[in-house]
Coordinates of C-alpha atoms and ligand atoms in Angstrom, one line a residue:
X1320 CA 0.0 0.0 0.0
X1321 CA 1.4 3.4 -1.0
X1322 CA 0.9 5.7 2.0
X1323 CA 1.9 8.9 0.2
X1324 CA -1.1 9.4 -2.0
X1325 CA -0.7 11.9 -4.8
X1326 CA -4.0 12.6 -6.5
X1327 CA -3.0 10.4 -9.5
X1328 CA -0.2 8.2 -10.6
X1329 CA 2.4 10.1 -12.7
X1330 CA 1.9 9.6 -16.5
X1331 CA 4.6 9.4 -19.0
X1332 CA 5.3 13.0 -20.1
X1333 CA 4.4 14.4 -16.7
X1334 CA 7.7 13.3 -15.3
X1335 CA 9.4 16.7 -15.2
X1336 CA 8.8 20.0 -13.5
X1337 CA 8.2 22.8 -16.0
X1338 CA 10.2 25.9 -15.2
X1339 CA 9.2 29.4 -16.1
X1340 CA 11.8 30.7 -18.7
X1341 CA 12.0 34.1 -16.8
X1342 CA 13.6 32.2 -13.9
X1343 CA 16.6 30.9 -15.7
X1344 CA 18.4 31.2 -19.0
X1345 CA 19.0 27.5 -19.3
X1346 CA 15.9 25.6 -18.2
X1347 CA 17.0 22.6 -16.1
X1348 CA 15.4 19.2 -16.4
X1349 CA 14.0 18.3 -13.0
X1350 CA 12.4 15.0 -12.4
X1351 CA 9.2 15.2 -10.4
X1352 CA 9.4 11.8 -8.8
X1353 CA 13.0 10.8 -8.7
X1354 CA 15.7 12.3 -6.6
X1355 CA 17.6 14.5 -9.3
X1356 CA 21.1 13.6 -10.0
X1357 CA 22.3 17.1 -9.5
X1358 CA 21.0 20.2 -7.7
X1359 CA 19.9 23.7 -8.5
X1360 CA 20.7 27.2 -7.2
X1361 CA 18.7 28.0 -4.1
X1362 CA 16.7 30.9 -5.7
X1363 CA 15.6 28.7 -8.6
X1364 CA 14.6 25.9 -6.3
X1365 CA 12.7 28.3 -4.0
X1366 CA 10.7 29.8 -7.0
X1367 CA 9.8 26.3 -8.2
X1368 CA 8.5 25.2 -4.9
X1369 CA 6.8 28.6 -4.2
X1370 CA 5.0 28.4 -7.6
X1371 CA 3.8 24.8 -7.0
X1372 CA 2.4 25.7 -3.6
X1373 CA 0.5 28.7 -4.9
X1374 CA -2.1 26.3 -6.2
X1375 CA -3.0 25.1 -2.8
X1376 CA -6.3 26.5 -1.5
X1377 CA -6.6 30.0 0.0
X1378 CA -6.6 29.4 3.6
X1379 CA -8.7 32.4 4.4
X1380 CA -11.6 31.1 2.3
X1381 CA -11.3 27.6 3.8
X1382 CA -14.3 27.2 6.1
X1383 CA -13.6 23.5 6.6
X1384 CA -10.5 23.6 8.8
X1385 CA -10.1 24.4 12.5
X1386 CA -6.3 24.9 12.1
X1387 CA -4.7 28.3 12.5
X1388 CA -3.4 29.8 9.2
X1389 CA -2.3 33.3 10.3
X1390 CA -0.1 34.5 13.1
X1391 CA 1.4 37.9 13.9
X1392 CA 4.8 38.8 12.2
X1393 CA 6.4 38.7 15.6
X1394 CA 5.2 35.0 16.0
X1395 CA 6.5 34.4 12.5
X1396 CA 10.0 35.6 13.6
X1397 CA 9.9 33.5 16.7
X1398 CA 8.9 30.5 14.6
X1399 CA 11.9 30.9 12.3
X1400 CA 14.2 31.5 15.3
X1401 CA 13.1 28.2 16.9
X1402 CA 12.9 25.8 13.9
X1403 CA 16.3 24.5 14.8
X1404 CA 15.6 23.8 18.4
X1405 CA 14.7 20.2 19.1
X1406 CA 12.0 20.0 21.6
X1407 CA 13.1 16.6 22.9
X1408 CA 16.6 17.9 23.8
X1409 CA 15.8 19.4 27.1
X1410 CA 19.5 19.6 28.2
X1411 CA 20.5 21.5 25.2
X1412 CA 17.5 23.8 25.1
X1413 CA 16.5 24.3 28.7
X1414 CA 14.7 27.6 28.0
X1415 CA 12.5 26.0 25.4
X1416 CA 11.6 23.2 27.8
X1417 CA 10.9 25.8 30.4
X1418 CA 8.5 27.6 28.2
X1419 CA 6.7 24.1 27.6
X1420 CA 6.4 23.7 31.3
X1421 CA 5.0 27.1 31.8
X1422 CA 2.4 26.6 29.0
X1423 CA 1.4 23.4 30.8
X1424 CA 0.9 25.3 34.1
X1425 CA -1.1 28.0 32.5
X1426 CA -3.4 25.5 31.0
X1427 CA -3.7 23.5 34.1
X1428 CA -4.8 26.8 35.7
X1429 CA -7.1 27.7 32.9
X1430 CA -8.8 24.3 33.3
X1431 CA -9.0 24.5 37.1
X1432 CA -6.6 21.7 38.1
X1433 CA -6.5 21.4 41.8
X1434 CA -2.8 22.3 42.0
X1435 CA -1.8 23.8 38.5
X1436 CA 1.9 24.1 39.4
X1437 CA 2.0 20.2 39.9
X1438 CA -0.3 19.0 37.3
X1439 CA 1.7 16.8 34.8
X1440 CA 1.3 17.6 31.1
X1441 CA 3.2 18.1 27.9
X1442 CA 3.1 19.5 24.5
X1443 CA 2.5 17.1 21.6
X1444 CA 2.3 17.4 17.8
X1445 CA -1.4 17.9 18.0
X1446 CA -4.6 16.6 19.7
X1447 CA -4.1 13.3 18.0
X1448 CA -0.9 12.5 19.9
X1449 CA -2.2 14.1 23.0
X1450 CA -5.4 11.7 22.8
X1451 CA -3.1 8.8 22.4
X1452 CA -1.2 9.6 25.5
X1453 CA -4.4 10.2 27.5
X1454 CA -5.9 7.0 26.3
X1455 CA -2.6 5.1 27.2
X1456 CA -2.7 6.6 30.7
X1457 CA -6.2 5.4 31.1
X1458 CA -5.4 1.9 29.8
X1459 CA -2.5 1.6 32.2
X1460 CA -4.5 2.8 35.1
X1461 CA -7.1 0.1 34.3
X1462 CA -4.3 -2.4 34.2
X1463 CA -3.0 -1.2 37.6
X1464 CA -6.5 -1.6 39.0
X1465 CA -6.3 -5.3 38.1
X1466 CA -8.0 -5.2 34.8
X1467 CA -7.4 -8.5 32.9
X1468 CA -10.2 -8.8 30.3
X1469 CA -10.3 -7.0 26.9
X1470 CA -10.2 -3.2 27.8
X1471 CA -12.9 -0.9 26.2
X1472 CA -13.3 2.7 25.9
X1473 CA -16.8 4.4 25.7
X1474 CA -17.4 7.4 23.4
X1475 CA -19.9 8.9 20.9
X1476 CA -19.7 7.7 17.3
X1477 CA -18.9 11.4 16.5
X1478 CA -15.4 11.1 18.0
X1479 CA -12.5 12.3 15.8
X1480 CA -10.6 9.6 14.0
X1481 CA -7.7 9.8 16.5
X1482 CA -9.8 7.9 19.0
X1483 CA -10.5 5.1 16.5
X1484 CA -6.7 5.0 15.9
X1485 CA -6.1 4.7 19.6
X1486 CA -8.5 1.9 20.0
X1487 CA -7.0 0.1 16.9
X1488 CA -3.3 0.6 17.6
X1489 CA -3.5 -0.3 21.3
X1490 CA -6.1 -3.1 21.1
X1491 CA -8.9 -1.4 23.0
X1492 CA -12.5 -2.2 22.2
X1493 CA -14.4 0.8 21.0
X1494 CA -18.0 1.1 22.4
X1495 CA -19.4 3.8 20.2
X1496 CA -22.7 5.3 21.1
X1497 CA -24.6 5.9 17.8
X1498 CA -26.5 9.0 17.0
X1499 CA -30.3 8.7 17.4
X1500 CA -32.9 11.1 16.0
X1501 CA -31.8 14.6 16.7
X1502 CA -29.3 13.5 19.3
X1503 CA -25.9 14.0 17.5
X1504 CA -23.5 13.3 20.4
X1505 CA -22.9 11.4 23.6
X1506 CA -25.4 11.6 26.5
X1507 CA -24.8 10.4 30.2
X1508 CA -27.4 7.7 29.9
X1509 CA -26.0 6.1 26.8
X1510 CA -22.4 6.3 28.1
X1511 CA -23.1 4.7 31.5
X1512 CA -25.2 1.9 29.8
X1513 CA -22.0 0.8 28.0
X1514 CA -19.7 0.7 31.0
X1515 CA -18.4 -2.3 32.8
X1516 CA -15.3 -3.5 34.8
X1517 CA -13.2 -3.4 31.7
X1518 CA -13.9 0.1 30.6
X1519 CA -10.8 2.2 30.8
X1520 CA -12.6 5.5 30.5
X1521 CA -15.2 7.6 28.9
X1522 CA -14.3 10.3 26.4
X1523 CA -16.4 13.4 26.3
X1524 CA -15.8 15.9 23.5
X1525 CA -15.8 19.5 23.7
X1526 CA -17.1 20.0 21.0
X1527 CA -18.1 17.6 18.4
X1528 CA -16.5 18.1 14.9
X1529 CA -19.7 17.2 13.3
X1530 CA -21.8 20.1 14.5
X1531 CA -19.8 22.1 17.0
X1532 CA -22.0 21.0 19.9
X1533 CA -20.5 20.4 23.5
X1534 CA -21.1 17.1 25.0
X1535 CA -22.6 17.2 28.4
X1536 CA -19.4 16.6 30.4
X1537 CA -20.9 17.3 33.9
X1538 CA -23.9 15.1 33.2
X1539 CA -21.7 12.2 32.1
X1540 CA -19.5 12.6 35.2
X1541 CA -22.5 12.7 37.6
X1542 CA -23.9 9.5 36.0
X1543 CA -20.6 7.9 36.5
X1544 CA -20.5 9.1 40.0
X1545 CA -23.8 7.3 40.5
X1546 CA -22.5 4.2 38.9
X1547 CA -19.5 4.4 41.2
X1548 CA -21.7 4.5 44.4
X1549 CA -24.1 1.9 43.1
X1550 CA -21.7 -0.6 41.6
X1551 CA -18.2 0.3 42.8
X1552 CA -17.0 0.8 39.2
X1553 CA -14.9 3.9 39.2
X1554 CA -14.5 5.0 35.6
X1555 CA -12.4 8.2 34.7
X1556 CA -13.4 10.7 32.1
X1557 CA -11.0 12.2 29.4
X1558 CA -12.3 15.5 27.8
X1559 CA -11.2 15.8 24.3
X1560 CA -11.2 19.7 24.1
X1561 CA -9.3 19.9 20.8
X1562 CA -11.3 23.0 20.0
X1563 CA -13.5 23.7 23.1
X1564 CA -10.8 23.7 25.7
X1565 CA -9.6 26.9 24.3
X1566 CA -13.2 28.3 23.9
X1567 CA -15.1 27.4 26.9
X1568 CA -12.8 28.9 29.6
X1569 CA -13.1 32.2 27.8
X1570 CA -16.8 32.3 26.6
X1571 CA -18.5 30.0 29.0
X1572 CA -16.8 30.4 32.4
X1573 CA -19.8 29.1 34.4
X1574 CA -20.1 25.9 32.5
X1575 CA -18.3 23.2 34.6
X1576 CA -16.7 20.8 32.3
X1577 CA -13.0 20.7 33.5
X1578 CA -10.9 19.6 36.4
X1579 CA -13.5 21.2 38.7
X1580 CA -15.3 17.8 38.1
X1581 CA -13.2 15.3 40.2
X1582 CA -13.9 12.5 37.7
X1583 CA -12.1 14.4 34.9
X1584 CA -8.6 12.7 34.8
X1585 CA -7.1 14.5 31.7
X1586 CA -7.8 17.2 29.1
X1587 CA -6.3 17.8 25.7
X1588 CA -6.4 20.6 23.3
X1589 CA -4.9 21.6 19.9
X1590 CA -2.6 24.5 20.3
X1591 CA -2.9 24.9 16.5
X1592 CA -6.8 25.3 16.6
X1593 CA -8.2 27.9 18.9
X1594 CA -4.9 28.1 20.7
X1595 CA -4.0 30.2 17.6
X1596 CA -0.6 28.7 16.8
X1597 CA 0.4 27.3 13.4
X1598 CA 0.3 23.5 13.1
X1599 CA 1.4 21.3 14.8
X1600 CA 1.0 21.6 18.5
X1601 CA -1.2 20.0 21.0
X1602 CA -1.4 19.8 24.8
X1603 CA -2.4 17.2 27.3
X1604 CA -2.7 17.8 31.1
X1605 CA -3.6 15.3 33.8
X1606 CA -5.4 16.5 36.9
X1607 CA -2.6 15.3 39.2
X1608 CA 0.3 12.8 39.4
X1609 CA -2.2 10.0 40.2
X1610 CA -3.9 10.2 37.0
X1611 CA -0.8 9.6 35.0
X1612 CA 0.8 6.3 35.9
X1613 CA 4.5 6.7 37.0
X1614 CA 5.6 3.7 34.8
X1615 CA 4.6 5.6 31.5
X1616 CA 6.8 8.5 32.3
X1617 CA 10.4 9.0 31.3
X1618 CA 12.1 11.4 33.6
X1619 CA 14.6 13.7 32.1
X1620 CA 16.8 15.8 34.4
X1621 CA 17.4 19.4 33.5
X1622 CA 18.0 22.5 35.5
X1623 CA 18.0 20.5 38.7
X1624 CA 14.4 19.6 38.1
X1625 CA 12.4 16.8 36.7
X1626 CA 10.7 16.9 33.4
X1627 CA 8.2 14.1 32.9
X1628 CA 8.6 13.0 29.3
X1629 CA 5.7 11.1 27.8
X1630 CA 5.5 11.3 23.9
X1631 CA 5.2 9.0 20.9
X1632 CA 7.4 11.3 18.9
X1633 CA 11.0 12.1 19.6
X1634 CA 12.5 15.0 17.7
X1635 CA 10.2 18.0 17.0
X1636 CA 10.9 21.7 16.4
X1637 CA 10.5 24.1 19.4
X1638 CA 8.7 26.7 17.3
X1639 CA 5.3 25.9 18.0
X1640 CA 5.8 25.8 21.8
X1641 CA 7.7 29.1 21.8
X1642 CA 4.8 30.7 19.8
X1643 CA 2.2 29.2 22.1
X1644 CA 3.9 30.8 25.0
X1645 CA 4.2 34.0 22.9
X1646 CA 0.4 33.9 22.3
X1647 CA -0.3 33.3 26.1
X1648 CA 1.7 36.4 27.2
X1649 CA 0.7 38.5 24.2
X1650 CA -3.0 38.0 24.4
X1651 CA -3.6 37.0 28.0
X1652 CA -7.0 35.9 29.2
X1653 CA -8.6 39.1 27.9
X1654 CA -7.1 38.9 24.5
X1655 CA -8.2 35.2 24.0
X1656 CA -11.7 36.1 25.2
X1657 CA -11.9 38.9 22.7
X1658 CA -10.7 36.8 19.8
X1659 CA -12.9 33.9 20.6
X1660 CA -15.9 36.1 21.2
X1661 CA -15.4 37.8 17.8
X1662 CA -15.5 34.1 16.3
X1663 CA -18.7 33.3 18.1
X1664 CA -20.3 36.6 17.2
X1665 CA -19.5 35.9 13.5
X1666 CA -20.7 32.3 13.8
X1667 CA -24.0 33.0 15.4
X1668 CA -24.8 36.0 13.1
X1669 CA -23.9 33.9 10.0
X1670 CA -26.0 30.9 11.2
X1671 CA -28.9 33.2 11.6
X1672 CA -28.5 34.7 8.1
X1673 CA -28.2 31.3 6.5
X1674 CA -31.4 30.1 8.3
X1675 CA -33.1 33.1 6.9
X1676 CA -32.2 32.3 3.3
X1677 CA -35.0 29.7 3.2
X1678 CA -33.7 26.4 2.0
X1679 CA -31.5 25.5 5.0
X1680 CA -32.3 24.1 8.5
X1681 CA -29.7 24.7 11.1
X1682 CA -28.6 21.7 13.2
X1683 CA -26.5 24.0 15.5
X1684 CA -26.2 27.8 15.9
X1685 CA -22.5 28.4 16.5
X1686 CA -23.1 29.3 20.1
X1687 CA -21.0 26.5 21.6
X1688 CA -17.9 26.0 19.3
X1689 CA -18.0 28.9 16.7
X1690 CA -19.0 26.1 14.3
X1691 CA -22.3 25.2 12.9
X1692 CA -23.9 22.6 10.7
X1693 CA -27.0 22.9 8.5
X1694 CA -28.9 20.7 5.9
X1695 CA -31.0 21.4 2.9
X1696 CA -34.7 21.2 3.9
X1697 CA -36.9 18.7 2.0
X1698 CA -38.4 19.7 -1.4
X1699 CA -35.4 21.6 -2.9
X1700 CA -33.9 20.5 -6.2
X1701 CA -30.3 20.5 -4.8
X1702 CA -28.4 18.6 -2.2
X1703 CA -25.9 19.8 0.4
X1704 CA -23.2 18.3 -1.9
X1705 CA -24.4 20.5 -4.9
X1706 CA -24.2 23.5 -2.6
X1707 CA -20.6 22.6 -1.5
X1708 CA -19.4 22.0 -5.2
X1709 CA -21.0 25.3 -6.3
X1710 CA -19.4 27.3 -3.5
X1711 CA -16.0 25.9 -4.6
X1712 CA -16.5 27.6 -7.9
X1713 CA -16.8 30.8 -5.9
X1714 CA -13.5 29.9 -4.1
X1715 CA -15.2 28.9 -0.8
X1716 CA -14.4 25.5 0.9
X1717 CA -17.6 24.5 2.7
X1718 CA -17.6 20.7 3.4
X1719 CA -20.7 18.6 3.0
X1720 CA -20.8 15.1 4.6
X1721 CA -23.1 12.4 5.8
X1722 CA -23.5 11.8 9.6
X1723 CA -22.5 8.4 11.1
X1724 CA -24.8 5.7 12.4
X1725 CA -27.7 5.7 13.1
X1726 CA -28.1 9.0 11.1
X1727 CA -26.4 8.1 7.9
X1728 CA -29.6 9.4 6.2
X1729 CA -28.6 12.9 7.3
X1730 CA -26.2 15.1 5.2
X1731 CA -25.1 18.4 6.2
X1732 CA -22.8 21.4 5.5
X1733 CA -20.5 22.8 8.1
X1734 CA -18.9 26.2 8.7
X1735 CA -15.9 26.6 11.1
X1736 CA -15.3 30.2 12.1
X1737 CA -11.7 30.9 13.0
X1738 CA -9.7 34.0 13.9
X1739 CA -9.5 36.1 10.7
X1740 CA -12.9 35.1 9.3
X1741 CA -14.4 38.4 9.8
X1742 CA -17.9 39.7 9.5
X1743 CA -17.0 41.4 6.2
X1744 CA -15.7 38.1 4.8
X1745 CA -18.9 36.4 6.1
X1746 CA -21.0 38.9 4.3
X1747 CA -19.0 38.3 1.0
X1748 CA -19.6 34.6 1.6
X1749 CA -23.3 35.0 2.0
X1750 CA -23.3 36.9 -1.3
X1751 CA -21.6 34.0 -3.0
X1752 CA -24.2 31.6 -1.3
X1753 CA -27.2 33.7 -2.6
X1754 CA -25.8 33.7 -6.1
X1755 CA -25.2 30.0 -6.0
X1756 CA -28.6 29.3 -4.8
X1757 CA -30.3 31.2 -7.5
X1758 CA -28.5 28.8 -10.0
X1759 CA -29.1 25.7 -8.1
X1760 CA -32.9 26.5 -7.6
X1761 CA -33.2 26.0 -11.5
X1762 CA -32.1 22.4 -11.4
X1763 CA -34.6 19.7 -11.9
X1764 CA -33.4 17.5 -9.1
X1765 CA -30.3 17.1 -6.8
X1766 CA -27.3 16.1 -8.8
X1767 CA -24.8 14.9 -6.3
X1768 CA -25.0 12.4 -3.5
X1769 CA -22.8 11.3 -0.6
X1770 CA -20.1 10.1 -3.1
X1771 CA -19.3 13.8 -3.6
X1772 CA -18.1 14.0 -0.1
X1773 CA -14.4 14.3 0.2
X1774 CA -13.6 15.6 3.6
X1775 CA -11.8 14.4 6.7
X1776 CA -13.3 15.4 10.0
X1777 CA -11.8 17.6 12.4
X1778 CA -8.8 18.7 10.5
Ligands
PLP2796 C1 -9.1 18.2 15.6 C2 -9.6 17.2 16.5 C3 -8.7 16.2 17.0 C4 -7.3 15.9 16.2 O1 -6.6 17.0 16.6 P1 -5.2 17.3 15.8 O2 -4.7 18.5 16.6 O3 -5.4 17.6 14.4 O4 -4.3 16.1 15.8 C5 -9.2 15.3 17.9 N1 -10.3 15.5 18.5 C6 -11.2 16.6 18.1 C7 -12.5 16.7 18.9 C8 -10.8 17.4 17.2 O5 -11.5 18.5 16.8

């Protein structure tokens, strides 16, 4: 199996890079797919790569992704200054390592850990690695409790693919709670019903990549508290806050979803989503040392202190951690609050406008994550997939996809509002959408079905 998947196999005649004659007097022959025998001058190599990448999508018009595509010039400078620092080399780069530890403490405080200065945690390449580590900690704790059967993990069918990877790679049975009717995520009742003595934990998502909704973390914890007092089963909860752990603390301070709930053992977030850092950085924090089994942690000594090292990767640039710290001190609580509130304001406004257009039904309103999903109501001669394709011709990337079991009959469009998607851009997008709808309304019948969906969730 080829894991690198170019959009198509190279054809004969397609083997060489074409070079603009303005760039060089003597056009070189450069193979596309084989390592060239000889090299080029740096400026020419730069121009060739630069031109090729120009054809990637315009990130500002991409309403599919959660990932940060713009940082301030000062952050760009720090990125460049830290590319050569290897995160894993904590002896060589103790200052970078210290910035990492400070970020962990800030997040532990933000998420109300009982003792933020002592909460173990680390940076990762993203939430995917963070979730693997959190899942491994749950699995090891279950083992230490005397677990001997096949371990299982309970979560909604709407989990991001990283949890399916976790279960597959580490031989944990997935107990996925399907969607039902207009319930698109996990509920306390459904979660508890699937728990037994081999359940390593329950994953609650803040919020779901399908529709931006928050799962009811507090209800899930309360139901598991009941289960504990009734049956003795003491099952920890991990909160996958890839997006929401950087939204809820700023916009929903009264909602209790974090370490204020004693049952929450660990929380992850993607620094490169609403943490506002370029890809790839994620974070995972455990409530206290008991939540992270000692025997998973490799201790590295530096600066006379212990840095717990728990990672799947080894070498990784220090840039993202340095700029995460930059964002924290640059924006502070107030700055993050203003940025996230602006996103929520645009999302809820835009959701309202889209609902008012007529053909669409909102599944969510953008008032949890600044993300909302909507469907085409019955009786219109176009599908969500037709809308998605037509919007592409206007330059906008708005994914359409079908929901998982038991709502595979439901297909929706989703808009993710990120920093930089301003009210002005939202208005321009609406103008495009109106134009597209006028044309689509003249179709006889919907043209495209679910086969037209080409979209990976939660990227
Ligand atoms: C994005 C996302 C992930 C994966 O995060 P990466 O940072 O892209 O690895 C996991 N869970 C949820 C809920 C997400 O939204």
